[in-house]
Amino acid sequence: PPGFVESSCHSRIFWMKLNKLLLQGKFFQLEIYDPYSGPVLLDENLASRCGYVLSEDVWGNPIFRASVLGCHVANEADELFSLTVNIKVSSFSSMRAAVTYTYPMYCSYASWASREIVCEENYMEVSVKTDVPAVSNDYTVAWMSALPETQNVAYQQWQLMFVSPSGRKRITVSDAVKLGYSFNNTLSRVYLRAPYHSNESDVSMVSGVNMNMVTSTSMYRQRWLLLLIDTTVSCPVDGISFTDTTLTWTVPRVIPTLVVQESTFLSKSIVMGVDDQVIVNPEEMNYSLEHNETHIRITIPIGAEGGKLESSISGGVYGVTYSIDLCLEHTWTDAGWQTTKYTVIKSITTPFMPQIPTVINNTVPEERLFNVAFGHFLPDVSLVAIAIGAVPFTLREAQHYSFRIYETPFSNGTKGFILEVSFDDPYVLKEYVNRNETKYTLLVNYTLSVGPEMTLYYHSAEVECVVADIEIPEAVGDCDEENLYLTLPTFGLHQYWDLHLGNKLLNRHLALTNGYLAATNSTHLILQIPLFAGGVIYEEVSFQKIKARFDVALRKVRTMETLKMFSVSCSFNSSAFIICHPDGTIMISAQMKTVPAIDMSKTKLRDSSCKPRDYNEAHAFFKFHVTTCGTSVRFEGDHIIYENEISYEKETLPGQSIPTITRDPDYRLTVLCYYQAKETLVLRAFSSNPATSSPFGSGMMVPRTNTAAYRRVRQALNVVSRVSKDESFMEFYEPSMAILKQPMEPVFLEVQLKDESPNVELYLENCWVARSPDFNSSPRWNITVDG
């Protein structure tokens, strides 16, 4: 088919290349077609003995090379050469049903040197002109040692004598063929083809390069003619070195076994080639061809044109190798051989070079989109799947899910893979950091197909981006006659931050315990804090007014770092109250309603020296410490209770007999302050840090009188109350069942009077929820007030 075969003739070598694309999924064989004996299957043994090479170029295309002096080559006067190759292609490894393509190749080569040496991948070949006029007078030791042996050479028969460290060996040509050699003559030349590292060969170092050498003399006797031809050949077997950026191939400039008199040695030309092409100006391709008195050196940058970089995996590590097919042709003259053309063909592949892929974060935070480049890779690498977090996606699934994945080229000929993922994607990890920032983390695991073998390679990456995209909430405070209000946005609550009252988390339980009411809508939380609820701080207390403040701290959920303090502070008109300060100071505004009215200036505490600080007709204001004024202390459960009593000094009138006459009522007011036993009283008026100050205690005032006329008498009525589950009042909760209601959620309460007396009517005046059946228990939550 068109484009299947390309061929050329370089110097004295046939070159043929097959297109690998037309061989995909198929098997092929080569046959050398001999016009006399027919096709001969090419195998490894035949190749090295007959001057053939079957390999691949760096691109993976099958390559066939053949010497014009090889087996089955038609030779016309040592100038025109032809070789026919059968290419058999089959879909089966057994080569059944194969299709055969016959391909002839032609080569014209007339400019033979006196001696030509070819160092191929799998053989060494030397050919020598036989029409020399006379034997040189410069007899070498090798020549002189061969002369006695020539006396025994059979008549009209070529024989070979090998000289090696183990001694001399003389064998016939037919025996040499059995050892893997090939010897023959043409119209004007004699050639010897030898395998590398045969028993008759020797390895010696020349100028730092190991050379495989076969020292041989070809002998022929006919009548009075005794012909001795030096067929020694020597080829380099190493000389390759590498750096991170270059490969260097070094060949000795002068090879002593091939040059009889080094003093007469003269280099005529040194030419390099890549594949079957001669490179006239190596520097144009960034190649370097240098030589001195001892060496010829070719240096190729890794990745240079003419070679191929190929990806591979070694030990789970991604890396590349670089391969290039080089050729060196050195022509020299010397007194012994006139002209020698020395050709070396070398396929070079660097060792595995690890290339750690890089992850480049090109994310622009303002776009709220991760843009991650993953590279650099050769064209033989493809992305087959990704995993975001622990969730795998094929490329099709990823594109469908809204991830964007595409390739991008880089200037050095490599490529990368771009992944775009939104910050708001649920697979992106989000963490609140610093004060008002979010750290977005993208965890990616790439799966790539690498190289011709399509080896799977896995690489994980973690990309972070910190964005200042969180707004710290601002609170608004307000007050009415009896309550403080704090309104703040609900965004971020319990996700980024929590509200804390002192060192306690302000949750629903604490709010209910302290008597707060909390209501929320879609955007805000509203806290209603009664003036005398727990957690209220009293900045100023006097007979005329109370200045109260309520503080909550906005703290980070994870670190408890305080970001902001929200405060609302208001002044309230004084009425009856008791305030138990954290430092043990008790402030009381007592209201004593008696008939007849009493003189409030004459009220006192247990210690009669403790008088009111201020007073009017209805109120008396006391301020004292728990350690003074006769205050007693006792422990109940987890509370410390401080108790004192406000009483009135009666005025008495002397009479004729006992008892003493008085018009003043006997009135006493017990005052109680409750402190948590686990808290420590702070013995100072105010704490400098409201977030860490100790809480106020809770207070209670209990009136007590000994005069029966002034006792409050309650009439027992047959009243029943129950709570309905909804407004239909059809289903009711059991009396002993705990009922949980949210703030601002309606309560459906039914109160029924079952007293049949016609003189009794039911009016619902005040209704509240308390923690105990005690009418005076605190805290309390009003349901209805004044009907």
JSON list of N, CA and C in Angstrom, two decimals, residues 368 370 423 428-434 436-442 462-470 496 558:
[
{"chain": "A", "resi": 368, "resn": "ARG", "atom": "N", "xyz": [-13.07, 32.97, 42.11]},
{"chain": "A", "resi": 368, "resn": "ARG", "atom": "CA", "xyz": [-13.58, 31.86, 42.92]},
{"chain": "A", "resi": 368, "resn": "ARG", "atom": "C", "xyz": [-13.58, 30.57, 42.11]},
{"chain": "A", "resi": 370, "resn": "PHE", "atom": "N", "xyz": [-10.75, 27.39, 41.03]},
{"chain": "A", "resi": 370, "resn": "PHE", "atom": "CA", "xyz": [-9.43, 26.78, 40.98]},
{"chain": "A", "resi": 370, "resn": "PHE", "atom": "C", "xyz": [-9.02, 26.61, 39.51]},
{"chain": "A", "resi": 423, "resn": "PHE", "atom": "N", "xyz": [-14.83, 27.12, 43.64]},
{"chain": "A", "resi": 423, "resn": "PHE", "atom": "CA", "xyz": [-14.65, 27.11, 45.10]},
{"chain": "A", "resi": 423, "resn": "PHE", "atom": "C", "xyz": [-15.89, 26.55, 45.80]},
{"chain": "A", "resi": 428, "resn": "VAL", "atom": "N", "xyz": [-15.00, 20.42, 47.19]},
{"chain": "A", "resi": 428, "resn": "VAL", "atom": "CA", "xyz": [-13.90, 21.28, 47.64]},
{"chain": "A", "resi": 428, "resn": "VAL", "atom": "C", "xyz": [-14.01, 21.44, 49.16]},
{"chain": "A", "resi": 429, "resn": "LEU", "atom": "N", "xyz": [-12.90, 21.19, 49.86]},
{"chain": "A", "resi": 429, "resn": "LEU", "atom": "CA", "xyz": [-12.90, 21.32, 51.31]},
{"chain": "A", "resi": 429, "resn": "LEU", "atom": "C", "xyz": [-12.83, 22.79, 51.69]},
{"chain": "A", "resi": 430, "resn": "LYS", "atom": "N", "xyz": [-13.59, 23.16, 52.70]},
{"chain": "A", "resi": 430, "resn": "LYS", "atom": "CA", "xyz": [-13.63, 24.56, 53.13]},
{"chain": "A", "resi": 430, "resn": "LYS", "atom": "C", "xyz": [-13.33, 24.62, 54.62]},
{"chain": "A", "resi": 431, "resn": "GLU", "atom": "N", "xyz": [-12.46, 25.53, 54.98]},
{"chain": "A", "resi": 431, "resn": "GLU", "atom": "CA", "xyz": [-12.09, 25.69, 56.39]},
{"chain": "A", "resi": 431, "resn": "GLU", "atom": "C", "xyz": [-11.99, 27.17, 56.71]},
{"chain": "A", "resi": 432, "resn": "TYR", "atom": "N", "xyz": [-12.68, 27.56, 57.77]},
{"chain": "A", "resi": 432, "resn": "TYR", "atom": "CA", "xyz": [-12.63, 28.93, 58.25]},
{"chain": "A", "resi": 432, "resn": "TYR", "atom": "C", "xyz": [-11.30, 29.15, 58.95]},
{"chain": "A", "resi": 433, "resn": "VAL", "atom": "N", "xyz": [-10.52, 30.15, 58.49]},
{"chain": "A", "resi": 433, "resn": "VAL", "atom": "CA", "xyz": [-9.20, 30.42, 59.06]},
{"chain": "A", "resi": 433, "resn": "VAL", "atom": "C", "xyz": [-9.07, 31.91, 59.33]},
{"chain": "A", "resi": 434, "resn": "ASN", "atom": "N", "xyz": [-8.08, 32.20, 60.18]},
{"chain": "A", "resi": 434, "resn": "ASN", "atom": "CA", "xyz": [-7.76, 33.58, 60.53]},
{"chain": "A", "resi": 434, "resn": "ASN", "atom": "C", "xyz": [-9.02, 34.28, 61.03]},
{"chain": "A", "resi": 436, "resn": "ASN", "atom": "N", "xyz": [-11.32, 36.46, 58.97]},
{"chain": "A", "resi": 436, "resn": "ASN", "atom": "CA", "xyz": [-12.46, 36.57, 58.04]},
{"chain": "A", "resi": 436, "resn": "ASN", "atom": "C", "xyz": [-12.15, 35.87, 56.71]},
{"chain": "A", "resi": 437, "resn": "GLU", "atom": "N", "xyz": [-11.38, 34.76, 56.78]},
{"chain": "A", "resi": 437, "resn": "GLU", "atom": "CA", "xyz": [-10.96, 34.10, 55.56]},
{"chain": "A", "resi": 437, "resn": "GLU", "atom": "C", "xyz": [-11.41, 32.65, 55.53]},
{"chain": "A", "resi": 438, "resn": "THR", "atom": "N", "xyz": [-11.56, 32.15, 54.31]},
{"chain": "A", "resi": 438, "resn": "THR", "atom": "CA", "xyz": [-11.86, 30.74, 54.09]},
{"chain": "A", "resi": 438, "resn": "THR", "atom": "C", "xyz": [-10.71, 30.11, 53.32]},
{"chain": "A", "resi": 439, "resn": "LYS", "atom": "N", "xyz": [-10.23, 28.97, 53.81]},
{"chain": "A", "resi": 439, "resn": "LYS", "atom": "CA", "xyz": [-9.22, 28.22, 53.07]},
{"chain": "A", "resi": 439, "resn": "LYS", "atom": "C", "xyz": [-9.93, 27.12, 52.28]},
{"chain": "A", "resi": 440, "resn": "TYR", "atom": "N", "xyz": [-9.82, 27.25, 50.97]},
{"chain": "A", "resi": 440, "resn": "TYR", "atom": "CA", "xyz": [-10.40, 26.25, 50.07]},
{"chain": "A", "resi": 440, "resn": "TYR", "atom": "C", "xyz": [-9.30, 25.27, 49.66]},
{"chain": "A", "resi": 441, "resn": "THR", "atom": "N", "xyz": [-9.58, 24.00, 49.79]},
{"chain": "A", "resi": 441, "resn": "THR", "atom": "CA", "xyz": [-8.59, 22.97, 49.49]},
{"chain": "A", "resi": 441, "resn": "THR", "atom": "C", "xyz": [-9.16, 22.02, 48.45]},
{"chain": "A", "resi": 442, "resn": "LEU", "atom": "N", "xyz": [-8.40, 21.86, 47.37]},
{"chain": "A", "resi": 442, "resn": "LEU", "atom": "CA", "xyz": [-8.78, 20.95, 46.30]},
{"chain": "A", "resi": 442, "resn": "LEU", "atom": "C", "xyz": [-7.82, 19.76, 46.33]},
{"chain": "A", "resi": 462, "resn": "GLU", "atom": "N", "xyz": [-2.45, 18.57, 46.14]},
{"chain": "A", "resi": 462, "resn": "GLU", "atom": "CA", "xyz": [-3.29, 19.33, 47.06]},
{"chain": "A", "resi": 462, "resn": "GLU", "atom": "C", "xyz": [-3.05, 20.81, 46.80]},
{"chain": "A", "resi": 463, "resn": "VAL", "atom": "N", "xyz": [-4.11, 21.51, 46.45]},
{"chain": "A", "resi": 463, "resn": "VAL", "atom": "CA", "xyz": [-4.02, 22.92, 46.10]},
{"chain": "A", "resi": 463, "resn": "VAL", "atom": "C", "xyz": [-4.88, 23.71, 47.07]},
{"chain": "A", "resi": 464, "resn": "GLU", "atom": "N", "xyz": [-4.31, 24.78, 47.61]},
{"chain": "A", "resi": 464, "resn": "GLU", "atom": "CA", "xyz": [-5.04, 25.59, 48.58]},
{"chain": "A", "resi": 464, "resn": "GLU", "atom": "C", "xyz": [-5.14, 27.03, 48.10]},
{"chain": "A", "resi": 465, "resn": "CYS", "atom": "N", "xyz": [-6.20, 27.67, 48.50]},
{"chain": "A", "resi": 465, "resn": "CYS", "atom": "CA", "xyz": [-6.37, 29.11, 48.22]},
{"chain": "A", "resi": 465, "resn": "CYS", "atom": "C", "xyz": [-7.13, 29.72, 49.39]},
{"chain": "A", "resi": 466, "resn": "VAL", "atom": "N", "xyz": [-6.57, 30.77, 49.96]},
{"chain": "A", "resi": 466, "resn": "VAL", "atom": "CA", "xyz": [-7.19, 31.46, 51.09]},
{"chain": "A", "resi": 466, "resn": "VAL", "atom": "C", "xyz": [-7.78, 32.77, 50.59]},
{"chain": "A", "resi": 467, "resn": "VAL", "atom": "N", "xyz": [-9.07, 32.95, 50.86]},
{"chain": "A", "resi": 467, "resn": "VAL", "atom": "CA", "xyz": [-9.80, 34.11, 50.35]},
{"chain": "A", "resi": 467, "resn": "VAL", "atom": "C", "xyz": [-10.49, 34.81, 51.53]},
{"chain": "A", "resi": 468, "resn": "ALA", "atom": "N", "xyz": [-10.37, 36.12, 51.56]},
{"chain": "A", "resi": 468, "resn": "ALA", "atom": "CA", "xyz": [-11.07, 36.91, 52.58]},
{"chain": "A", "resi": 468, "resn": "ALA", "atom": "C", "xyz": [-12.50, 37.15, 52.11]},
{"chain": "A", "resi": 469, "resn": "ASP", "atom": "N", "xyz": [-13.35, 36.13, 52.30]},
{"chain": "A", "resi": 469, "resn": "ASP", "atom": "CA", "xyz": [-14.72, 36.20, 51.79]},
{"chain": "A", "resi": 469, "resn": "ASP", "atom": "C", "xyz": [-15.77, 36.06, 52.89]},
{"chain": "A", "resi": 470, "resn": "ILE", "atom": "N", "xyz": [-15.36, 36.21, 54.14]},
{"chain": "A", "resi": 470, "resn": "ILE", "atom": "CA", "xyz": [-16.30, 36.09, 55.25]},
{"chain": "A", "resi": 470, "resn": "ILE", "atom": "C", "xyz": [-16.44, 37.45, 55.92]},
{"chain": "A", "resi": 496, "resn": "TYR", "atom": "N", "xyz": [-19.02, 28.80, 61.48]},
{"chain": "A", "resi": 496, "resn": "TYR", "atom": "CA", "xyz": [-17.72, 29.43, 61.66]},
{"chain": "A", "resi": 496, "resn": "TYR", "atom": "C", "xyz": [-17.49, 29.86, 63.11]},
{"chain": "A", "resi": 558, "resn": "ARG", "atom": "N", "xyz": [-13.67, 26.37, 66.21]},
{"chain": "A", "resi": 558, "resn": "ARG", "atom": "CA", "xyz": [-12.60, 25.40, 66.43]},
{"chain": "A", "resi": 558, "resn": "ARG", "atom": "C", "xyz": [-11.58, 25.85, 67.46]}
]
